[in-house]
Structures are given as structure tokens and as C-alpha cells.
N, CA, C and O atoms as a Tinker XYZ file with bonds, in Angstrom:
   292  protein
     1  N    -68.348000    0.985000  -16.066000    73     2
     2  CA   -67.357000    1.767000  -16.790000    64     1     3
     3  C    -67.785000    2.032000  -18.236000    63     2     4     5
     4  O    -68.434000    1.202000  -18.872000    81     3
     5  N    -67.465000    3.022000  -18.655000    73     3     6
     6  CA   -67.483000    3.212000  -19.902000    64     5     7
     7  C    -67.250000    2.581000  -21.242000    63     6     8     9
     8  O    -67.848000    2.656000  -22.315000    81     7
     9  N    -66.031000    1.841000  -20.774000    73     7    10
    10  CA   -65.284000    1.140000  -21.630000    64     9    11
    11  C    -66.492000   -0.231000  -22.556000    63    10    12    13
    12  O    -66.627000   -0.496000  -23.750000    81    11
    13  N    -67.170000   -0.815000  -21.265000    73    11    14
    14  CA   -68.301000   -1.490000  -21.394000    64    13    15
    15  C    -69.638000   -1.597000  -21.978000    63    14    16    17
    16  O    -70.372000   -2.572000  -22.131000    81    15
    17  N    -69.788000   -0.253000  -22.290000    73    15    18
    18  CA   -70.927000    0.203000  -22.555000    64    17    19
    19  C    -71.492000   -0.483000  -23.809000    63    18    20    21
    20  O    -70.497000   -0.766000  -24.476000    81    19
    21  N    -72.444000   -0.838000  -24.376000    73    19    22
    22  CA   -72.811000   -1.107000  -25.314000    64    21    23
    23  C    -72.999000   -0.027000  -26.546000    63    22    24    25
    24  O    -73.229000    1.115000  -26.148000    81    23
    25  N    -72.931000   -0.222000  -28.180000    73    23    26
    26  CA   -72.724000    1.234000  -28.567000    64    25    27
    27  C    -73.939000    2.329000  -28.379000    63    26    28    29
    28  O    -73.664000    3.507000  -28.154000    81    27
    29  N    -75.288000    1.874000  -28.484000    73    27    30
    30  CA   -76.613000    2.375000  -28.158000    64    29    31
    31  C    -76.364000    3.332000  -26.900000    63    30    32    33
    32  O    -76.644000    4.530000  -26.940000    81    31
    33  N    -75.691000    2.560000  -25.532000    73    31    34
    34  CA   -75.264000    3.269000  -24.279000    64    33    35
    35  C    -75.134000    4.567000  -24.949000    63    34    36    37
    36  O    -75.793000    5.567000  -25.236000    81    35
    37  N    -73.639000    3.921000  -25.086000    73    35    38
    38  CA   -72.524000    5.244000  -25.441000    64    37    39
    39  C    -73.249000    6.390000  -26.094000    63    38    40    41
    40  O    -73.246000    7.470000  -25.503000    81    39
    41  N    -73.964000    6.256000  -27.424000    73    39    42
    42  CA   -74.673000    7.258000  -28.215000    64    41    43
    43  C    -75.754000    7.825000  -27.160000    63    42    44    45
    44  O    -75.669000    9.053000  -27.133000    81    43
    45  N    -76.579000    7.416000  -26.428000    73    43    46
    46  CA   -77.276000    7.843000  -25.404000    64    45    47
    47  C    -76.647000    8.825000  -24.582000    63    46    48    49
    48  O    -77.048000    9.922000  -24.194000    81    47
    49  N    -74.871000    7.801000  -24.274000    73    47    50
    50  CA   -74.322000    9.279000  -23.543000    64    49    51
    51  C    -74.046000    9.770000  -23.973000    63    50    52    53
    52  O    -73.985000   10.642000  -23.106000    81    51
    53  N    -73.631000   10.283000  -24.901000    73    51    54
    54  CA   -72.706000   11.340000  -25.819000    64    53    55
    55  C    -73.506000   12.428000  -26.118000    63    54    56    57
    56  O    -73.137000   13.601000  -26.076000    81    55
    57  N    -75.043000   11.867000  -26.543000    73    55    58
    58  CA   -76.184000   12.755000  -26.806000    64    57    59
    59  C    -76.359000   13.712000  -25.633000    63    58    60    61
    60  O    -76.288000   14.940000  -25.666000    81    59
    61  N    -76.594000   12.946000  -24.622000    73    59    62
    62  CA   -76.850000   13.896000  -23.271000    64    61    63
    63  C    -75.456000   14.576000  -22.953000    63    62    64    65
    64  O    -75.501000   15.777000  -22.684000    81    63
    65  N    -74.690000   14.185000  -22.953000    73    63    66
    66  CA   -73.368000   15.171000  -22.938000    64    65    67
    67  C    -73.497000   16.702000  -23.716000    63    66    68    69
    68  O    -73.280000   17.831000  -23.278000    81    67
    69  N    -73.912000   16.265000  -24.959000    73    67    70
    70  CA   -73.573000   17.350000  -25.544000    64    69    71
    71  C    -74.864000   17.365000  -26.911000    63    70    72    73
    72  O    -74.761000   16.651000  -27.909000    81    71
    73  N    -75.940000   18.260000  -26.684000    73    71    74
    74  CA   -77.327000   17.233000  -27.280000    64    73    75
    75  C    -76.959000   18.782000  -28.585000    63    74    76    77
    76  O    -77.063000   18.631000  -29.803000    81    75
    77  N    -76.588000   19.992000  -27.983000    73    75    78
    78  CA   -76.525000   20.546000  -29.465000    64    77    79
    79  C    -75.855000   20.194000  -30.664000    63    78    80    81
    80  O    -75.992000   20.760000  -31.749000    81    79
    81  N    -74.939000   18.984000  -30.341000    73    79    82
    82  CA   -74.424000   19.035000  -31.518000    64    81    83
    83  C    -75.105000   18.113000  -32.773000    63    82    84    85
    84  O    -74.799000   18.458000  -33.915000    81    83
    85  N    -76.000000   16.973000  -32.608000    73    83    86
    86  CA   -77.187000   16.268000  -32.964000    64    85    87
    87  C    -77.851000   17.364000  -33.359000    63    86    88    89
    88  O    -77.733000   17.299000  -34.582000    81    87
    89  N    -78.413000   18.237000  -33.143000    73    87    90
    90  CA   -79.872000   19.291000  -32.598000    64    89    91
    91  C    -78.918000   20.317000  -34.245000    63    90    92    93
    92  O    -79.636000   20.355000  -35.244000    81    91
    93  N    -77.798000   20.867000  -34.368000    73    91    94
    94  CA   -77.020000   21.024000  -34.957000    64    93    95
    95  C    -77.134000   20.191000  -36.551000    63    94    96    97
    96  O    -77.477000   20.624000  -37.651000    81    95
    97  N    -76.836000   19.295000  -36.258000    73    95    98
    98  CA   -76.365000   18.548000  -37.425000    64    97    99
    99  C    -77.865000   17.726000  -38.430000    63    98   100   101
   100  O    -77.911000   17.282000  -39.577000    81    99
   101  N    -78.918000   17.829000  -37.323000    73    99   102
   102  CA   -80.701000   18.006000  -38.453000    64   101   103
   103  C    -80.847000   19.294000  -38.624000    63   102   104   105
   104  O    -81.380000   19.519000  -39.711000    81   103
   105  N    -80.595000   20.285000  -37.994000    73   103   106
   106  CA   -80.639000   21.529000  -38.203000    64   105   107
   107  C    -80.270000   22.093000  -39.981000    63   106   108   109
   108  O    -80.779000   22.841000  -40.816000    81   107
   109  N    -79.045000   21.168000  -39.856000    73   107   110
   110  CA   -78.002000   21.447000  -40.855000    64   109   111
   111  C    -78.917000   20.465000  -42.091000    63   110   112   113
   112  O    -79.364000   20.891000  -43.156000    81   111
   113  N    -78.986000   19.428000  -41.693000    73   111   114
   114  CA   -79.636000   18.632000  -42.722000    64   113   115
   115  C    -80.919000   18.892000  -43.325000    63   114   116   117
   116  O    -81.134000   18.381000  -44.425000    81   115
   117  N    -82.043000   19.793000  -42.639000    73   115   118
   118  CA   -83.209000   20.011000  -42.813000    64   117   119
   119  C    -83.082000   20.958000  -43.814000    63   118   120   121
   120  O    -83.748000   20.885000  -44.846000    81   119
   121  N    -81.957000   22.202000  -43.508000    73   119   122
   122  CA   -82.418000   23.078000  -44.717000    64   121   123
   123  C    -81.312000   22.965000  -45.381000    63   122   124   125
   124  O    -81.037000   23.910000  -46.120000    81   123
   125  N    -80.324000   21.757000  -45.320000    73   123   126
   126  CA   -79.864000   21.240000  -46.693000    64   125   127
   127  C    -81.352000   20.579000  -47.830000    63   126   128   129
   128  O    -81.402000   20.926000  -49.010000    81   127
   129  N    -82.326000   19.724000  -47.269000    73   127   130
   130  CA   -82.965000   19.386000  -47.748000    64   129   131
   131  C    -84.216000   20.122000  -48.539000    63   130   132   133
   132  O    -84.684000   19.741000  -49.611000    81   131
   133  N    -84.768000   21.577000  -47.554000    73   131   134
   134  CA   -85.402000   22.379000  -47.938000    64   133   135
   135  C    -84.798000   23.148000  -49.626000    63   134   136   137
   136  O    -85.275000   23.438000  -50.723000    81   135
   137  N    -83.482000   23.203000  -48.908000    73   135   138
   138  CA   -83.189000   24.119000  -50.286000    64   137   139
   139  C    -82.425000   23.140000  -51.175000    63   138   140   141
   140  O    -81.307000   23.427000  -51.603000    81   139
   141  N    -83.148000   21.760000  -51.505000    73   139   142
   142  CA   -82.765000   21.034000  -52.800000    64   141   143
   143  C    -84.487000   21.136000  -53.069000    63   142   144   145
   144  O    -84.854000   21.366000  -54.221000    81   143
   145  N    -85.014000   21.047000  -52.515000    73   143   146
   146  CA   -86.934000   21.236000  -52.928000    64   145   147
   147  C    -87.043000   22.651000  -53.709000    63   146   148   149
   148  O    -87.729000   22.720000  -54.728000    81   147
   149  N    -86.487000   23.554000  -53.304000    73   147   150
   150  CA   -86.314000   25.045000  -53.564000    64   149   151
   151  C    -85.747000   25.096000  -54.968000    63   150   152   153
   152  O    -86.213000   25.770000  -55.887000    81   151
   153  N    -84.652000   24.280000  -55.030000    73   151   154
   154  CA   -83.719000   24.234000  -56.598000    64   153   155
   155  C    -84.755000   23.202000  -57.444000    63   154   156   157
   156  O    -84.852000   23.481000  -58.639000    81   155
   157  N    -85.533000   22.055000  -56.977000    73   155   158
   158  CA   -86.513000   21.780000  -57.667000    64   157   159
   159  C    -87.318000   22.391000  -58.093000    63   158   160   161
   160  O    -87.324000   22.181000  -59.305000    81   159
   161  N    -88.232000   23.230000  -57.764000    73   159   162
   162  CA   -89.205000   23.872000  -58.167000    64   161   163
   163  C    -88.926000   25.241000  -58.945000    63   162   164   165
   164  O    -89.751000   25.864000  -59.613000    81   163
   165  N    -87.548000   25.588000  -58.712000    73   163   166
   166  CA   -86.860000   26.929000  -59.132000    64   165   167
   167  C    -86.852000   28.068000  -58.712000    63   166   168   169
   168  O    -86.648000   29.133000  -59.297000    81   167
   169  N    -87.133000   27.785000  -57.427000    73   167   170
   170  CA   -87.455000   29.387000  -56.764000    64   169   171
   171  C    -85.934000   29.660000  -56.049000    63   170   172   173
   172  O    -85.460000   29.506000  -54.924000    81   171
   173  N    -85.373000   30.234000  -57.572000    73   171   174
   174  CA   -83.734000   30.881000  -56.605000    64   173   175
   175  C    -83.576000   31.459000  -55.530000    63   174   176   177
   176  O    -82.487000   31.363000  -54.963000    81   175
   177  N    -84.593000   32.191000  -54.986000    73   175   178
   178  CA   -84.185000   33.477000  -54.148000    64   177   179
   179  C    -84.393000   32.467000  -52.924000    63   178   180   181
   180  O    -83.533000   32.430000  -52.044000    81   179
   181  N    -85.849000   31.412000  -52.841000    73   179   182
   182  CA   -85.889000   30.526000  -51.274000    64   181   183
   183  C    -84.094000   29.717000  -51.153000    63   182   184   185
   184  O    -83.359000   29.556000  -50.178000    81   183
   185  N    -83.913000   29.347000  -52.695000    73   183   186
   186  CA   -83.336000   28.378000  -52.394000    64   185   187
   187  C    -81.767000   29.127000  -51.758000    63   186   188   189
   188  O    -80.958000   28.610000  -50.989000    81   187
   189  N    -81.737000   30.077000  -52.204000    73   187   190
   190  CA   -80.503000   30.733000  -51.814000    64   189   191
   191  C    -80.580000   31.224000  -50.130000    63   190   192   193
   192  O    -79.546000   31.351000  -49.473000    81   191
   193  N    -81.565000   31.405000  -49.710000    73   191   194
   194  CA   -81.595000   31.977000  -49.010000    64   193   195
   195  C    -81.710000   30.471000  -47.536000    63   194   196   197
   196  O    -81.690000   30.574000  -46.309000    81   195
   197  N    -81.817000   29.306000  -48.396000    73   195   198
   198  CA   -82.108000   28.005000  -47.566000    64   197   199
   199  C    -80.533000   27.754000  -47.373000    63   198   200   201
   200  O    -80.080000   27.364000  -46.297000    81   199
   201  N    -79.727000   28.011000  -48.512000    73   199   202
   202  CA   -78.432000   27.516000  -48.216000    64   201   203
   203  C    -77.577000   28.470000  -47.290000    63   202   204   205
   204  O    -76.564000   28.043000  -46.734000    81   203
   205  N    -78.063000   29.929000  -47.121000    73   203   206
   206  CA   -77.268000   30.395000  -46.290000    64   205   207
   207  C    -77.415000   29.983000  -44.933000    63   206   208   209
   208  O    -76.466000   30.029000  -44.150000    81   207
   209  N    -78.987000   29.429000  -44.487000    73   207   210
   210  CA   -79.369000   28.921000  -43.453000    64   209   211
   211  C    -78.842000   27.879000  -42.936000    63   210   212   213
   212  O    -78.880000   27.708000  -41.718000    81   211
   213  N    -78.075000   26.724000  -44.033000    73   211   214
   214  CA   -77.902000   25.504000  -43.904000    64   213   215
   215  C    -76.251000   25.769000  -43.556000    63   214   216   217
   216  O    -75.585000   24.883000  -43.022000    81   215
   217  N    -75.590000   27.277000  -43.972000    73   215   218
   218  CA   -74.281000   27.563000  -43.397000    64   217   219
   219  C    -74.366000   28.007000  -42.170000    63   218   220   221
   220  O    -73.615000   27.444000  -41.374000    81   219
   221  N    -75.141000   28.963000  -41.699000    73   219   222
   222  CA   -75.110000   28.893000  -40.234000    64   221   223
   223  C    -75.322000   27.823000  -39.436000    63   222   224   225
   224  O    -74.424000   27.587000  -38.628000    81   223
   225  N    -76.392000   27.015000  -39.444000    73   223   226
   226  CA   -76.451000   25.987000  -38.460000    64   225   227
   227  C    -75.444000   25.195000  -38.516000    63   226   228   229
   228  O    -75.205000   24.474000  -37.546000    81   227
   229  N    -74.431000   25.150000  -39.959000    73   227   230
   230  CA   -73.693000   23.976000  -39.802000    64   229   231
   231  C    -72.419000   24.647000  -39.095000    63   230   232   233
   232  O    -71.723000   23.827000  -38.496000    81   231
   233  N    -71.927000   26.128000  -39.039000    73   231   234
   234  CA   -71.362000   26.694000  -38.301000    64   233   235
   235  C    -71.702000   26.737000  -36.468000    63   234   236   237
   236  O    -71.058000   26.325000  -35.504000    81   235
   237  N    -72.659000   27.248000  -36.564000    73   235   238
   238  CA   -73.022000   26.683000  -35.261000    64   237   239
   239  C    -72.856000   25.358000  -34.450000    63   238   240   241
   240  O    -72.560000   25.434000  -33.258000    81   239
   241  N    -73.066000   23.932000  -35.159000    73   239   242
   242  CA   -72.501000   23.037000  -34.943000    64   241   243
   243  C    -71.553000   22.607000  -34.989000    63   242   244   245
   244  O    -71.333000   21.587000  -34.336000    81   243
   245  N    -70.275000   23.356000  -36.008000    73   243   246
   246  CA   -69.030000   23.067000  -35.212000    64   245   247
   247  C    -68.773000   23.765000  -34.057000    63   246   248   249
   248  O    -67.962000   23.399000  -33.206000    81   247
   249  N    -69.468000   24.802000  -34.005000    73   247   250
   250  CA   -68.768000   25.852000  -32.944000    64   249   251
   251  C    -69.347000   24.623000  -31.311000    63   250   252   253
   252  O    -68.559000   24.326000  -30.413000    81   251
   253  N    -70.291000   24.320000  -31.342000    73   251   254
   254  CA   -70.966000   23.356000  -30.247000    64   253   255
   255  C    -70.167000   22.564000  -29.862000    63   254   256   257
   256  O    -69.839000   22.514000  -28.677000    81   255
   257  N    -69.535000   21.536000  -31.054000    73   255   258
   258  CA   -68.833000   20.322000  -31.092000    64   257   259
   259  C    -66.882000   20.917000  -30.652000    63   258   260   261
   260  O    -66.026000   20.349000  -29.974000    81   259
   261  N    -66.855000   21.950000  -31.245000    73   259   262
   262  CA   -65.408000   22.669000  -30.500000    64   261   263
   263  C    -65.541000   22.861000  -29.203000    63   262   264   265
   264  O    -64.716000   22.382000  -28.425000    81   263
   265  N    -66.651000   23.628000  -28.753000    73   263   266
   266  CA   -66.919000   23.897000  -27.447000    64   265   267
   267  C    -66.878000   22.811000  -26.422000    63   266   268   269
   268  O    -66.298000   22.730000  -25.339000    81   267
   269  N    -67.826000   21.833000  -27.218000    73   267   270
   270  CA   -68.054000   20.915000  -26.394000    64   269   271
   271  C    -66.313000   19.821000  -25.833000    63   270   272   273
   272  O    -65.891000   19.446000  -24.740000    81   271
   273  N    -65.977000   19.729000  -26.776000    73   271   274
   274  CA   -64.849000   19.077000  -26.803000    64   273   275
   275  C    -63.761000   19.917000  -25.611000    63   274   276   277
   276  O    -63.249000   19.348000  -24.646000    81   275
   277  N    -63.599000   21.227000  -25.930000    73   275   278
   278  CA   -62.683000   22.150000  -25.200000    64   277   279
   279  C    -63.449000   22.121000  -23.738000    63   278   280   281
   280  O    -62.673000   22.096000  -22.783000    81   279
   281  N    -64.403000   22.120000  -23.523000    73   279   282
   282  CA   -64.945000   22.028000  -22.073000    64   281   283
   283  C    -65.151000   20.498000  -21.432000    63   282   284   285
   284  O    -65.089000   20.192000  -20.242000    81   283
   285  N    -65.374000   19.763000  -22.401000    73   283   286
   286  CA   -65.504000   18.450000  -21.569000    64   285   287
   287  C    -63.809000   17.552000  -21.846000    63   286   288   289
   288  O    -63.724000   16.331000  -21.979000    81   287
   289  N    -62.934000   18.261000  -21.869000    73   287   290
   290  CA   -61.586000   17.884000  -22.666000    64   289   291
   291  C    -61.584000   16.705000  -23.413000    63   290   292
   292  O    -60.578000   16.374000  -24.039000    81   291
């Protein structure tokens, strides 16, 4: 049963349940990170253009994590 699972299990299942939303949320973190390197060095236009990136994926990952939730109830 589930209930049992150890937490490692559980995260194992949850991942395979629903792996975009992980896949999502480095997505989100990577070019959060890109575009603080970008504001380091001063190149406005990458860095602006890193944060709009870092709004879609993180949109995308709620939309995954809604989905996912509404389909697996």
C-alpha cells in the first residue's frame, strides 16, 4: 500500500506519475540561474530575454501540475 511506502518510494512514484512537472520545475530553475549570470556580466538584452524563458517554463509547469492533478484526481 501506499500508505507504507518509504518517502524515497513515494518521490519515485510521484515522479513517474507525473515526470513533467520535475522536468518543469529545473527547467524553471536553469534559466532562473542563466539569467542571474546574464545580470552579472550585464548583458540586459540575454538577461531579459532568460527571464521571459524562466516565465514560460514556470507556466508550463503549473499548467502540468494542474493537469496532472485534474486527471489523476
Amino acid at each position: 500500500p501506499a500508505e507504507l511506502d518509504s518517502p524515497k518510494d513515494k518521490l519515485w512514484r510521484k515522479l513517474k506519475k507525473e515526470p513533467l512537472v520535475p522536468i518543469g520545475c529545473l527547467l524553471t530553475c536553469g534559466a532562473l540561474i542563466v539569467a542571474s549570470n546574464h545580470l552579472r556580466k550585464g548583458n540586459r538584452d540575454a538577461f531579459n530575454r532568460s527571464l521571459r524563458w524562466r516565465i514560460y517554463f514556470q507556466g508550463l509547469t503549473v499548467v502540468a501540475a494542474a493537469g496532472g492533478a485534474w486527471y489523476y484526481g
